mmCIF file of N, CA and C and ligand atoms in Angstrom:
data_model
loop_
_atom_site.group_PDB
_atom_site.id
_atom_site.type_symbol
_atom_site.label_atom_id
_atom_site.label_comp_id
_atom_site.label_asym_id
_atom_site.label_seq_id
_atom_site.Cartn_x
_atom_site.Cartn_y
_atom_site.Cartn_z
ATOM 1 N N UNK A 126 8.326 0.656 -54.350
ATOM 2 C CA UNK A 126 8.354 -0.500 -53.466
ATOM 3 C C UNK A 126 8.527 -1.796 -54.243
ATOM 4 N N UNK A 127 8.008 -1.835 -55.501
ATOM 5 C CA UNK A 127 8.021 -3.112 -56.219
ATOM 6 C C UNK A 127 9.433 -3.546 -56.566
ATOM 7 N N UNK A 128 10.384 -2.583 -56.690
ATOM 8 C CA UNK A 128 11.764 -2.987 -56.974
ATOM 9 C C UNK A 128 12.466 -3.520 -55.722
ATOM 10 N N UNK A 129 11.909 -3.261 -54.561
ATOM 11 C CA UNK A 129 12.499 -3.770 -53.306
ATOM 12 C C UNK A 129 11.434 -4.497 -52.488
ATOM 13 N N UNK A 130 11.003 -5.663 -52.954
ATOM 14 C CA UNK A 130 9.929 -6.363 -52.232
ATOM 15 C C UNK A 130 10.331 -6.720 -50.803
ATOM 16 N N UNK A 131 11.637 -6.951 -50.556
ATOM 17 C CA UNK A 131 12.064 -7.308 -49.198
ATOM 18 C C UNK A 131 11.832 -6.153 -48.237
ATOM 19 N N UNK A 132 11.893 -4.919 -48.745
ATOM 20 C CA UNK A 132 11.648 -3.772 -47.870
ATOM 21 C C UNK A 132 10.212 -3.774 -47.379
ATOM 22 N N UNK A 133 9.315 -4.132 -48.289
ATOM 23 C CA UNK A 133 7.897 -4.188 -47.913
ATOM 24 C C UNK A 133 7.667 -5.259 -46.849
ATOM 25 N N UNK A 134 8.336 -6.421 -47.022
ATOM 26 C CA UNK A 134 8.116 -7.485 -46.024
ATOM 27 C C UNK A 134 8.734 -7.100 -44.676
ATOM 28 N N UNK A 135 9.877 -6.410 -44.680
ATOM 29 C CA UNK A 135 10.460 -5.943 -43.400
ATOM 30 C C UNK A 135 9.509 -4.954 -42.752
ATOM 31 N N UNK A 136 8.992 -4.049 -43.562
ATOM 32 C CA UNK A 136 8.069 -3.031 -43.052
ATOM 33 C C UNK A 136 6.828 -3.688 -42.438
ATOM 34 N N UNK A 137 6.248 -4.638 -43.164
ATOM 35 C CA UNK A 137 5.041 -5.309 -42.649
ATOM 36 C C UNK A 137 5.354 -6.132 -41.400
ATOM 37 N N UNK A 138 6.523 -6.777 -41.391
ATOM 38 C CA UNK A 138 6.908 -7.555 -40.198
ATOM 39 C C UNK A 138 7.017 -6.645 -38.986
ATOM 40 N N UNK A 139 7.609 -5.471 -39.182
ATOM 41 C CA UNK A 139 7.744 -4.537 -38.056
ATOM 42 C C UNK A 139 6.378 -4.085 -37.557
ATOM 43 N N UNK A 140 5.457 -3.856 -38.470
ATOM 44 C CA UNK A 140 4.105 -3.454 -38.052
ATOM 45 C C UNK A 140 3.448 -4.573 -37.253
ATOM 46 N N UNK A 141 3.587 -5.811 -37.751
ATOM 47 C CA UNK A 141 2.986 -6.954 -37.031
ATOM 48 C C UNK A 141 3.617 -7.081 -35.647
ATOM 49 N N UNK A 142 4.951 -6.969 -35.572
ATOM 50 C CA UNK A 142 5.624 -7.069 -34.264
ATOM 51 C C UNK A 142 5.162 -5.955 -33.318
ATOM 52 N N UNK A 143 5.031 -4.753 -33.871
ATOM 53 C CA UNK A 143 4.575 -3.620 -33.051
ATOM 54 C C UNK A 143 3.184 -3.894 -32.496
ATOM 55 N N UNK A 144 2.288 -4.382 -33.349
ATOM 56 C CA UNK A 144 0.913 -4.650 -32.896
ATOM 57 C C UNK A 144 0.895 -5.766 -31.847
ATOM 58 N N UNK A 145 1.695 -6.806 -32.060
ATOM 59 C CA UNK A 145 1.754 -7.901 -31.082
ATOM 60 C C UNK A 145 2.269 -7.400 -29.739
ATOM 61 N N UNK A 146 3.349 -6.623 -29.788
ATOM 62 C CA UNK A 146 3.943 -6.094 -28.554
ATOM 63 C C UNK A 146 2.939 -5.197 -27.821
ATOM 64 N N UNK A 147 2.241 -4.341 -28.577
ATOM 65 C CA UNK A 147 1.232 -3.466 -27.966
ATOM 66 C C UNK A 147 0.132 -4.291 -27.322
ATOM 67 N N UNK A 148 -0.311 -5.336 -28.020
ATOM 68 C CA UNK A 148 -1.387 -6.175 -27.482
ATOM 69 C C UNK A 148 -0.942 -6.834 -26.184
ATOM 70 N N UNK A 149 0.298 -7.334 -26.154
ATOM 71 C CA UNK A 149 0.810 -7.978 -24.932
ATOM 72 C C UNK A 149 0.824 -6.973 -23.782
ATOM 73 N N UNK A 150 1.321 -5.759 -24.059
ATOM 74 C CA UNK A 150 1.391 -4.748 -22.988
ATOM 75 C C UNK A 150 0.011 -4.357 -22.483
ATOM 76 N N UNK A 151 -0.940 -4.167 -23.399
ATOM 77 C CA UNK A 151 -2.270 -3.714 -22.985
ATOM 78 C C UNK A 151 -3.065 -4.808 -22.290
ATOM 79 N N UNK A 152 -2.752 -6.053 -22.551
ATOM 80 C CA UNK A 152 -3.509 -7.141 -21.930
ATOM 81 C C UNK A 152 -2.972 -7.529 -20.557
ATOM 82 N N UNK A 153 -1.801 -6.997 -20.223
ATOM 83 C CA UNK A 153 -1.205 -7.333 -18.929
ATOM 84 C C UNK A 153 -2.031 -6.798 -17.775
ATOM 85 N N UNK A 154 -1.960 -7.520 -16.655
ATOM 86 C CA UNK A 154 -2.593 -7.002 -15.438
ATOM 87 C C UNK A 154 -1.674 -5.953 -14.846
ATOM 88 N N UNK A 155 -2.224 -4.929 -14.280
ATOM 89 C CA UNK A 155 -1.387 -3.946 -13.607
ATOM 90 C C UNK A 155 -2.037 -3.560 -12.289
ATOM 91 N N UNK A 156 -1.186 -3.123 -11.366
ATOM 92 C CA UNK A 156 -1.688 -2.745 -10.045
ATOM 93 C C UNK A 156 -2.187 -1.308 -10.134
ATOM 94 N N UNK A 157 -3.450 -1.128 -9.867
ATOM 95 C CA UNK A 157 -4.002 0.219 -9.954
ATOM 96 C C UNK A 157 -3.677 1.010 -8.692
ATOM 97 N N UNK A 158 -3.122 2.195 -8.890
ATOM 98 C CA UNK A 158 -2.825 3.057 -7.751
ATOM 99 C C UNK A 158 -3.931 4.099 -7.652
ATOM 100 N N UNK A 159 -4.569 4.154 -6.506
ATOM 101 C CA UNK A 159 -5.676 5.095 -6.344
ATOM 102 C C UNK A 159 -5.146 6.520 -6.297
ATOM 103 N N UNK A 160 -5.872 7.485 -6.836
ATOM 104 C CA UNK A 160 -5.405 8.866 -6.777
ATOM 105 C C UNK A 160 -5.371 9.363 -5.331
ATOM 106 N N UNK A 161 -4.450 10.276 -5.073
ATOM 107 C CA UNK A 161 -4.311 10.799 -3.716
ATOM 108 C C UNK A 161 -5.563 11.578 -3.325
ATOM 109 N N UNK A 162 -5.962 11.507 -2.043
ATOM 110 C CA UNK A 162 -7.127 12.278 -1.605
ATOM 111 C C UNK A 162 -6.747 13.759 -1.451
ATOM 112 N N UNK A 163 -7.740 14.575 -1.107
ATOM 113 C CA UNK A 163 -7.535 16.032 -1.078
ATOM 114 C C UNK A 163 -6.452 16.416 -0.066
ATOM 115 N N UNK A 164 -6.486 15.782 1.120
ATOM 116 C CA UNK A 164 -5.492 16.101 2.149
ATOM 117 C C UNK A 164 -4.081 15.780 1.661
ATOM 118 N N UNK A 165 -3.944 14.635 0.996
ATOM 119 C CA UNK A 165 -2.634 14.246 0.471
ATOM 120 C C UNK A 165 -2.182 15.216 -0.625
ATOM 121 N N UNK A 166 -3.134 15.720 -1.392
ATOM 122 C CA UNK A 166 -2.767 16.696 -2.432
ATOM 123 C C UNK A 166 -2.288 18.002 -1.800
ATOM 124 N N UNK A 167 -2.942 18.405 -0.694
ATOM 125 C CA UNK A 167 -2.459 19.580 0.050
ATOM 126 C C UNK A 167 -1.044 19.319 0.551
ATOM 127 N N UNK A 168 -0.838 18.103 1.052
ATOM 128 C CA UNK A 168 0.486 17.729 1.562
ATOM 129 C C UNK A 168 1.537 17.810 0.472
ATOM 130 N N UNK A 169 1.159 17.435 -0.734
ATOM 131 C CA UNK A 169 2.106 17.509 -1.848
ATOM 132 C C UNK A 169 2.486 18.972 -2.119
ATOM 133 N N UNK A 170 1.488 19.875 -2.029
ATOM 134 C CA UNK A 170 1.763 21.311 -2.227
ATOM 135 C C UNK A 170 2.756 21.811 -1.170
ATOM 136 N N UNK A 171 2.521 21.406 0.090
ATOM 137 C CA UNK A 171 3.416 21.845 1.171
ATOM 138 C C UNK A 171 4.810 21.263 0.957
ATOM 139 N N UNK A 172 4.835 19.992 0.557
ATOM 140 C CA UNK A 172 6.106 19.328 0.233
ATOM 141 C C UNK A 172 6.886 20.159 -0.790
ATOM 142 N N UNK A 173 6.162 20.671 -1.795
ATOM 143 C CA UNK A 173 6.832 21.461 -2.835
ATOM 144 C C UNK A 173 7.204 22.858 -2.333
ATOM 145 N N UNK A 174 6.273 23.488 -1.587
ATOM 146 C CA UNK A 174 6.544 24.848 -1.103
ATOM 147 C C UNK A 174 7.736 24.878 -0.144
ATOM 148 N N UNK A 175 7.808 23.891 0.739
ATOM 149 C CA UNK A 175 8.894 23.857 1.732
ATOM 150 C C UNK A 175 10.165 23.240 1.151
ATOM 151 N N UNK A 176 10.051 22.759 -0.070
ATOM 152 C CA UNK A 176 11.209 22.192 -0.776
ATOM 153 C C UNK A 176 11.868 21.041 -0.017
ATOM 154 N N UNK A 177 11.047 20.157 0.524
ATOM 155 C CA UNK A 177 11.570 18.983 1.242
ATOM 156 C C UNK A 177 12.480 18.156 0.330
ATOM 157 N N UNK A 178 12.190 18.209 -0.986
ATOM 158 C CA UNK A 178 12.924 17.370 -1.931
ATOM 159 C C UNK A 178 14.381 17.829 -2.098
ATOM 160 N N UNK A 179 14.704 19.030 -1.581
ATOM 161 C CA UNK A 179 16.101 19.461 -1.676
ATOM 162 C C UNK A 179 17.000 18.564 -0.823
ATOM 163 N N UNK A 180 16.427 17.968 0.226
ATOM 164 C CA UNK A 180 17.222 17.072 1.089
ATOM 165 C C UNK A 180 16.751 15.616 1.022
ATOM 166 N N UNK A 181 15.484 15.402 0.673
ATOM 167 C CA UNK A 181 14.926 14.037 0.694
ATOM 168 C C UNK A 181 14.593 13.561 -0.712
ATOM 169 N N UNK A 182 14.606 12.246 -0.897
ATOM 170 C CA UNK A 182 14.190 11.684 -2.177
ATOM 171 C C UNK A 182 12.800 11.062 -2.044
ATOM 172 N N UNK A 183 12.097 11.058 -3.172
ATOM 173 C CA UNK A 183 10.893 10.239 -3.332
ATOM 174 C C UNK A 183 11.174 9.347 -4.530
ATOM 175 N N UNK A 184 10.928 8.072 -4.406
ATOM 176 C CA UNK A 184 11.218 7.106 -5.469
ATOM 177 C C UNK A 184 12.670 7.222 -5.939
ATOM 178 N N UNK A 185 13.543 7.514 -4.991
ATOM 179 C CA UNK A 185 14.968 7.555 -5.324
ATOM 180 C C UNK A 185 15.439 8.846 -5.962
ATOM 181 N N UNK A 186 14.535 9.826 -6.154
ATOM 182 C CA UNK A 186 14.923 11.078 -6.802
ATOM 183 C C UNK A 186 14.839 12.237 -5.815
ATOM 184 N N UNK A 187 15.861 13.058 -5.763
ATOM 185 C CA UNK A 187 15.860 14.215 -4.879
ATOM 186 C C UNK A 187 17.211 14.389 -4.231
ATOM 187 N N UNK A 188 17.256 15.264 -3.212
ATOM 188 C CA UNK A 188 18.511 15.526 -2.517
ATOM 189 C C UNK A 188 18.917 14.338 -1.646
ATOM 190 N N UNK A 189 20.188 14.334 -1.259
ATOM 191 C CA UNK A 189 20.689 13.177 -0.506
ATOM 192 C C UNK A 189 21.204 13.535 0.884
ATOM 193 N N UNK A 190 20.842 14.730 1.373
ATOM 194 C CA UNK A 190 21.251 15.070 2.742
ATOM 195 C C UNK A 190 20.438 14.242 3.743
ATOM 196 N N UNK A 191 19.147 14.073 3.469
ATOM 197 C CA UNK A 191 18.280 13.261 4.333
ATOM 198 C C UNK A 191 17.908 11.959 3.629
ATOM 199 N N UNK A 192 17.221 11.063 4.338
ATOM 200 C CA UNK A 192 16.858 9.768 3.740
ATOM 201 C C UNK A 192 15.690 9.846 2.752
ATOM 202 N N UNK A 193 15.541 8.798 1.933
ATOM 203 C CA UNK A 193 14.389 8.650 1.027
ATOM 204 C C UNK A 193 13.128 8.491 1.882
ATOM 205 N N UNK A 194 12.083 9.254 1.542
ATOM 206 C CA UNK A 194 10.879 9.230 2.377
ATOM 207 C C UNK A 194 9.701 8.497 1.724
ATOM 208 N N UNK A 195 9.903 7.860 0.578
ATOM 209 C CA UNK A 195 8.785 7.210 -0.107
ATOM 210 C C UNK A 195 8.018 6.263 0.814
ATOM 211 N N UNK A 196 8.746 5.447 1.559
ATOM 212 C CA UNK A 196 8.093 4.429 2.388
ATOM 213 C C UNK A 196 8.227 4.684 3.876
ATOM 214 N N UNK A 197 8.563 5.914 4.231
ATOM 215 C CA UNK A 197 8.774 6.182 5.656
ATOM 216 C C UNK A 197 7.490 5.941 6.456
ATOM 217 N N UNK A 198 6.346 6.235 5.857
ATOM 218 C CA UNK A 198 5.081 6.022 6.582
ATOM 219 C C UNK A 198 4.871 4.528 6.859
ATOM 220 N N UNK A 199 5.053 3.710 5.847
ATOM 221 C CA UNK A 199 4.855 2.270 6.009
ATOM 222 C C UNK A 199 5.860 1.634 6.961
ATOM 223 N N UNK A 200 7.086 2.147 6.961
ATOM 224 C CA UNK A 200 8.138 1.529 7.769
ATOM 225 C C UNK A 200 8.151 2.050 9.208
ATOM 226 N N UNK A 201 7.897 3.349 9.373
ATOM 227 C CA UNK A 201 8.102 3.927 10.711
ATOM 228 C C UNK A 201 6.838 4.504 11.343
ATOM 229 N N UNK A 202 5.834 4.804 10.536
ATOM 230 C CA UNK A 202 4.550 5.215 11.099
ATOM 231 C C UNK A 202 4.406 6.708 11.357
ATOM 232 N N UNK A 203 3.168 7.083 11.632
ATOM 233 C CA UNK A 203 2.798 8.493 11.768
ATOM 234 C C UNK A 203 3.480 9.224 12.937
ATOM 235 N N UNK A 204 3.481 8.649 14.172
ATOM 236 C CA UNK A 204 4.080 9.388 15.289
ATOM 237 C C UNK A 204 5.550 9.724 15.054
ATOM 238 N N UNK A 205 6.261 8.796 14.392
ATOM 239 C CA UNK A 205 7.681 9.010 14.093
ATOM 240 C C UNK A 205 7.847 10.214 13.161
ATOM 241 N N UNK A 206 7.037 10.259 12.090
ATOM 242 C CA UNK A 206 7.125 11.362 11.125
ATOM 243 C C UNK A 206 6.773 12.672 11.818
ATOM 244 N N UNK A 207 5.720 12.612 12.628
ATOM 245 C CA UNK A 207 5.243 13.832 13.288
ATOM 246 C C UNK A 207 6.331 14.405 14.206
ATOM 247 N N UNK A 208 7.040 13.520 14.880
ATOM 248 C CA UNK A 208 8.096 13.976 15.784
ATOM 249 C C UNK A 208 9.141 14.789 15.012
ATOM 250 N N UNK A 209 9.506 14.306 13.814
ATOM 251 C CA UNK A 209 10.486 15.041 13.004
ATOM 252 C C UNK A 209 9.916 16.374 12.544
ATOM 253 N N UNK A 210 8.649 16.365 12.137
ATOM 254 C CA UNK A 210 8.047 17.602 11.616
ATOM 255 C C UNK A 210 7.890 18.642 12.734
ATOM 256 N N UNK A 211 7.590 18.183 13.942
ATOM 257 C CA UNK A 211 7.377 19.120 15.049
ATOM 258 C C UNK A 211 8.676 19.771 15.501
ATOM 259 N N UNK A 212 9.737 18.984 15.523
ATOM 260 C CA UNK A 212 10.958 19.487 16.156
ATOM 261 C C UNK A 212 12.095 19.797 15.193
ATOM 262 N N UNK A 213 12.111 19.173 14.012
ATOM 263 C CA UNK A 213 13.280 19.284 13.155
ATOM 264 C C UNK A 213 14.448 18.569 13.823
ATOM 265 N N UNK A 214 15.633 18.713 13.263
ATOM 266 C CA UNK A 214 16.835 18.139 13.898
ATOM 267 C C UNK A 214 17.941 19.184 13.758
ATOM 268 N N UNK A 215 19.145 18.817 14.110
ATOM 269 C CA UNK A 215 20.237 19.787 13.946
ATOM 270 C C UNK A 215 20.447 20.098 12.465
ATOM 271 N N UNK A 216 20.114 19.125 11.599
ATOM 272 C CA UNK A 216 20.290 19.346 10.152
ATOM 273 C C UNK A 216 18.982 19.789 9.505
ATOM 274 N N UNK A 217 17.887 19.143 9.881
ATOM 275 C CA UNK A 217 16.592 19.446 9.247
ATOM 276 C C UNK A 217 15.932 20.627 9.950
ATOM 277 N N UNK A 218 15.506 21.625 9.161
ATOM 278 C CA UNK A 218 14.882 22.799 9.797
ATOM 279 C C UNK A 218 13.552 22.462 10.470
ATOM 280 N N UNK A 219 13.234 23.195 11.532
ATOM 281 C CA UNK A 219 11.894 23.123 12.121
ATOM 282 C C UNK A 219 11.048 24.151 11.377
ATOM 283 N N UNK A 220 10.052 23.686 10.654
ATOM 284 C CA UNK A 220 9.271 24.601 9.803
ATOM 285 C C UNK A 220 8.128 25.268 10.567
ATOM 286 N N UNK A 221 7.972 24.952 11.834
ATOM 287 C CA UNK A 221 6.863 25.496 12.644
ATOM 288 C C UNK A 221 5.536 25.324 11.908
ATOM 289 N N UNK A 222 5.288 24.090 11.481
ATOM 290 C CA UNK A 222 4.070 23.788 10.722
ATOM 291 C C UNK A 222 2.863 23.763 11.642
ATOM 292 N N UNK A 223 1.705 24.108 11.096
ATOM 293 C CA UNK A 223 0.467 23.976 11.870
ATOM 294 C C UNK A 223 0.072 22.505 11.903
ATOM 295 N N UNK A 224 -0.865 22.170 12.796
ATOM 296 C CA UNK A 224 -1.329 20.781 12.901
ATOM 297 C C UNK A 224 -1.876 20.305 11.547
ATOM 298 N N UNK A 225 -2.646 21.173 10.876
ATOM 299 C CA UNK A 225 -3.214 20.815 9.572
ATOM 300 C C UNK A 225 -2.134 20.538 8.532
ATOM 301 N N UNK A 226 -1.106 21.382 8.524
ATOM 302 C CA UNK A 226 -0.021 21.190 7.550
ATOM 303 C C UNK A 226 0.706 19.866 7.812
ATOM 304 N N UNK A 227 0.907 19.554 9.095
ATOM 305 C CA UNK A 227 1.571 18.285 9.426
ATOM 306 C C UNK A 227 0.713 17.097 8.986
ATOM 307 N N UNK A 228 -0.597 17.194 9.255
ATOM 308 C CA UNK A 228 -1.492 16.099 8.859
ATOM 309 C C UNK A 228 -1.480 15.917 7.345
ATOM 310 N N UNK A 229 -1.450 17.050 6.625
ATOM 311 C CA UNK A 229 -1.437 16.978 5.165
ATOM 312 C C UNK A 229 -0.152 16.306 4.672
ATOM 313 N N UNK A 230 0.991 16.703 5.249
ATOM 314 C CA UNK A 230 2.260 16.091 4.849
ATOM 315 C C UNK A 230 2.279 14.595 5.168
ATOM 316 N N UNK A 231 1.769 14.250 6.335
ATOM 317 C CA UNK A 231 1.716 12.827 6.724
ATOM 318 C C UNK A 231 0.819 12.056 5.757
ATOM 319 N N UNK A 232 -0.301 12.675 5.386
ATOM 320 C CA UNK A 232 -1.208 12.037 4.451
ATOM 321 C C UNK A 232 -0.535 11.837 3.082
ATOM 322 N N UNK A 233 0.251 12.827 2.675
ATOM 323 C CA UNK A 233 0.986 12.706 1.407
ATOM 324 C C UNK A 233 1.997 11.560 1.491
ATOM 325 N N UNK A 234 2.721 11.474 2.616
ATOM 326 C CA UNK A 234 3.715 10.406 2.763
ATOM 327 C C UNK A 234 3.040 9.037 2.901
ATOM 328 N N UNK A 235 1.819 9.033 3.463
ATOM 329 C CA UNK A 235 1.058 7.784 3.527
ATOM 330 C C UNK A 235 0.718 7.335 2.097
ATOM 331 N N UNK A 236 0.336 8.317 1.280
ATOM 332 C CA UNK A 236 -0.006 8.008 -0.116
ATOM 333 C C UNK A 236 1.217 7.466 -0.862
ATOM 334 N N UNK A 237 2.367 8.152 -0.746
ATOM 335 C CA UNK A 237 3.553 7.671 -1.486
ATOM 336 C C UNK A 237 3.920 6.270 -1.010
ATOM 337 N N UNK A 238 3.735 6.030 0.284
ATOM 338 C CA UNK A 238 4.068 4.707 0.828
ATOM 339 C C UNK A 238 3.161 3.622 0.238
ATOM 340 N N UNK A 239 1.923 3.995 -0.084
ATOM 341 C CA UNK A 239 0.979 3.005 -0.618
ATOM 342 C C UNK A 239 1.223 2.705 -2.094
ATOM 343 N N UNK A 240 2.073 3.510 -2.757
ATOM 344 C CA UNK A 240 2.259 3.325 -4.191
ATOM 345 C C UNK A 240 3.328 2.294 -4.527
ATOM 346 N N UNK A 241 4.094 1.853 -3.546
ATOM 347 C CA UNK A 241 5.104 0.843 -3.848
ATOM 348 C C UNK A 241 6.391 1.121 -3.123
ATOM 349 N N UNK A 242 7.420 0.404 -3.497
ATOM 350 C CA UNK A 242 8.700 0.628 -2.844
ATOM 351 C C UNK A 242 9.550 1.549 -3.693
ATOM 352 N N UNK A 243 10.510 2.215 -3.062
ATOM 353 C CA UNK A 243 11.145 3.324 -3.748
ATOM 354 C C UNK A 243 12.501 3.027 -4.356
ATOM 355 N N UNK A 244 13.197 2.050 -3.864
ATOM 356 C CA UNK A 244 14.583 1.898 -4.295
ATOM 357 C C UNK A 244 14.660 1.270 -5.692
ATOM 358 N N UNK A 245 14.980 2.076 -6.724
ATOM 359 C CA UNK A 245 15.014 1.535 -8.088
ATOM 360 C C UNK A 245 16.004 0.383 -8.233
ATOM 361 N N UNK A 246 17.047 0.348 -7.367
ATOM 362 C CA UNK A 246 18.028 -0.743 -7.469
ATOM 363 C C UNK A 246 17.421 -2.091 -7.132
ATOM 364 N N UNK A 247 16.298 -2.080 -6.370
ATOM 365 C CA UNK A 247 15.700 -3.353 -5.984
ATOM 366 C C UNK A 247 14.649 -3.824 -6.997
ATOM 367 N N UNK A 248 14.389 -3.030 -8.048
ATOM 368 C CA UNK A 248 13.392 -3.424 -9.035
ATOM 369 C C UNK A 248 13.931 -4.551 -9.916
ATOM 370 N N UNK A 249 13.035 -5.408 -10.385
ATOM 371 C CA UNK A 249 13.430 -6.444 -11.335
ATOM 372 C C UNK A 249 13.260 -5.886 -12.743
ATOM 373 N N UNK A 250 14.327 -5.951 -13.524
ATOM 374 C CA UNK A 250 14.269 -5.433 -14.893
ATOM 375 C C UNK A 250 14.002 -6.597 -15.844
ATOM 376 N N UNK A 251 13.003 -6.433 -16.719
ATOM 377 C CA UNK A 251 12.657 -7.492 -17.661
ATOM 378 C C UNK A 251 13.263 -7.204 -19.035
ATOM 379 N N UNK A 252 13.355 -8.259 -19.838
ATOM 380 C CA UNK A 252 13.971 -8.114 -21.157
ATOM 381 C C UNK A 252 13.197 -7.207 -22.094
ATOM 382 N N UNK A 253 11.882 -7.044 -21.840
ATOM 383 C CA UNK A 253 11.098 -6.184 -22.722
ATOM 384 C C UNK A 253 11.175 -4.713 -22.313
ATOM 385 N N UNK A 254 12.047 -4.388 -21.357
ATOM 386 C CA UNK A 254 12.241 -2.993 -20.979
ATOM 387 C C UNK A 254 11.354 -2.535 -19.846
ATOM 388 N N UNK A 255 10.459 -3.390 -19.348
ATOM 389 C CA UNK A 255 9.606 -2.993 -18.230
ATOM 390 C C UNK A 255 10.272 -3.414 -16.916
ATOM 391 N N UNK A 256 9.721 -2.900 -15.819
ATOM 392 C CA UNK A 256 10.253 -3.251 -14.502
ATOM 393 C C UNK A 256 9.109 -3.719 -13.616
ATOM 394 N N UNK A 257 9.430 -4.464 -12.579
ATOM 395 C CA UNK A 257 8.427 -4.806 -11.577
ATOM 396 C C UNK A 257 9.111 -4.800 -10.208
ATOM 397 N N UNK A 258 8.264 -4.738 -9.179
ATOM 398 C CA UNK A 258 8.835 -4.650 -7.829
ATOM 399 C C UNK A 258 8.779 -6.000 -7.134
HETATM 400 C C1 HEC B 480 18.089 20.866 5.025
HETATM 401 C C2 HEC B 480 17.728 19.517 4.687
HETATM 402 C C3 HEC B 480 16.334 19.016 5.023
HETATM 403 C C4 HEC B 480 15.134 19.531 4.625
HETATM 404 C C5 HEC B 480 14.873 20.770 3.782
HETATM 405 C C6 HEC B 480 14.132 18.639 5.147
HETATM 406 N N1 HEC B 480 14.718 17.614 5.830
HETATM 407 FE FE1 HEC B 480 13.749 16.031 6.699
HETATM 408 N N2 HEC B 480 15.541 15.300 7.337
HETATM 409 C C7 HEC B 480 16.772 15.824 7.028
HETATM 410 C C8 HEC B 480 17.801 14.959 7.583
HETATM 411 C C9 HEC B 480 19.308 15.150 7.446
HETATM 412 C C10 HEC B 480 17.139 13.897 8.237
HETATM 413 C C11 HEC B 480 17.765 12.704 9.011
HETATM 414 C C12 HEC B 480 17.831 13.035 10.469
HETATM 415 C C13 HEC B 480 19.018 13.913 10.745
HETATM 416 O O1 HEC B 480 20.153 13.478 10.490
HETATM 417 O O2 HEC B 480 18.830 15.039 11.179
HETATM 418 C C14 HEC B 480 15.713 14.128 8.054
HETATM 419 C C15 HEC B 480 14.731 13.280 8.530
HETATM 420 C C16 HEC B 480 13.398 13.395 8.196
HETATM 421 C C17 HEC B 480 12.399 12.414 8.543
HETATM 422 C C18 HEC B 480 12.640 11.089 9.257
HETATM 423 C C19 HEC B 480 13.104 10.083 8.202
HETATM 424 C C20 HEC B 480 13.652 8.776 8.738
HETATM 425 O O3 HEC B 480 13.535 7.774 7.990
HETATM 426 O O4 HEC B 480 14.197 8.736 9.830
HETATM 427 C C21 HEC B 480 11.206 12.859 8.031
HETATM 428 C C22 HEC B 480 9.854 12.171 8.110
HETATM 429 C C23 HEC B 480 11.466 14.137 7.380
HETATM 430 N N3 HEC B 480 12.820 14.415 7.499
HETATM 431 C C24 HEC B 480 10.518 14.892 6.738
HETATM 432 C C25 HEC B 480 10.774 16.101 6.096
HETATM 433 C C26 HEC B 480 9.750 16.909 5.464
HETATM 434 C C27 HEC B 480 8.285 16.532 5.346
HETATM 435 C C28 HEC B 480 10.380 18.023 4.998
HETATM 436 C C29 HEC B 480 9.744 19.220 4.345
HETATM 437 C C30 HEC B 480 8.713 19.896 5.100
HETATM 438 C C31 HEC B 480 11.798 17.898 5.311
HETATM 439 N N4 HEC B 480 11.990 16.728 5.990
HETATM 440 C C32 HEC B 480 12.764 18.829 4.961
HETATM 441 C C33 HEC B 480 17.023 16.964 6.318
HETATM 442 C C34 HEC B 480 16.057 17.798 5.766
#
């Protein structure tokens, strides 16, 4: 190292920058998202078992035959979701779900709706590589 003192100063500068950047990130305020309750966790299992994601997206990820459902609870409400789950449509299958299964799925969609908005295109991108809604 002594033959290349500039390398040592670059190395130390990078360490200082890394520590500063870490400190800034850790000191930031963040919105805490509460963990999903038991019913919502059951709903997530049903969501996976019935493979809803093959046609629907959550947070912009998933199939594109049906609409993104991340915020469907917040935008359209429980009775609207229930109507789709009870009857299906010409494209969406009727899964003949029990009342409990429907409540669990609705609870899961209520949870996803409470976590934020889903369209990544509407996020604000910051220069430090983070995003905000
Ligand atoms: C084969 C594809 C397919 C699958 C699988 C599917 N859906 Fe759908 N779903 C659709 C389509 C397409 C629509 C839009 C209405 C239409 O055109 O029939 C829709 C609409 C909905 C809507 C109303 C959304 C809105 O904003 O109007 C909800 C809620 C919904 N689906 C929930 C589910 C859930 C929960 C599952 C899993 C149990 C599921 N879907 C599985 C295709 C599907």
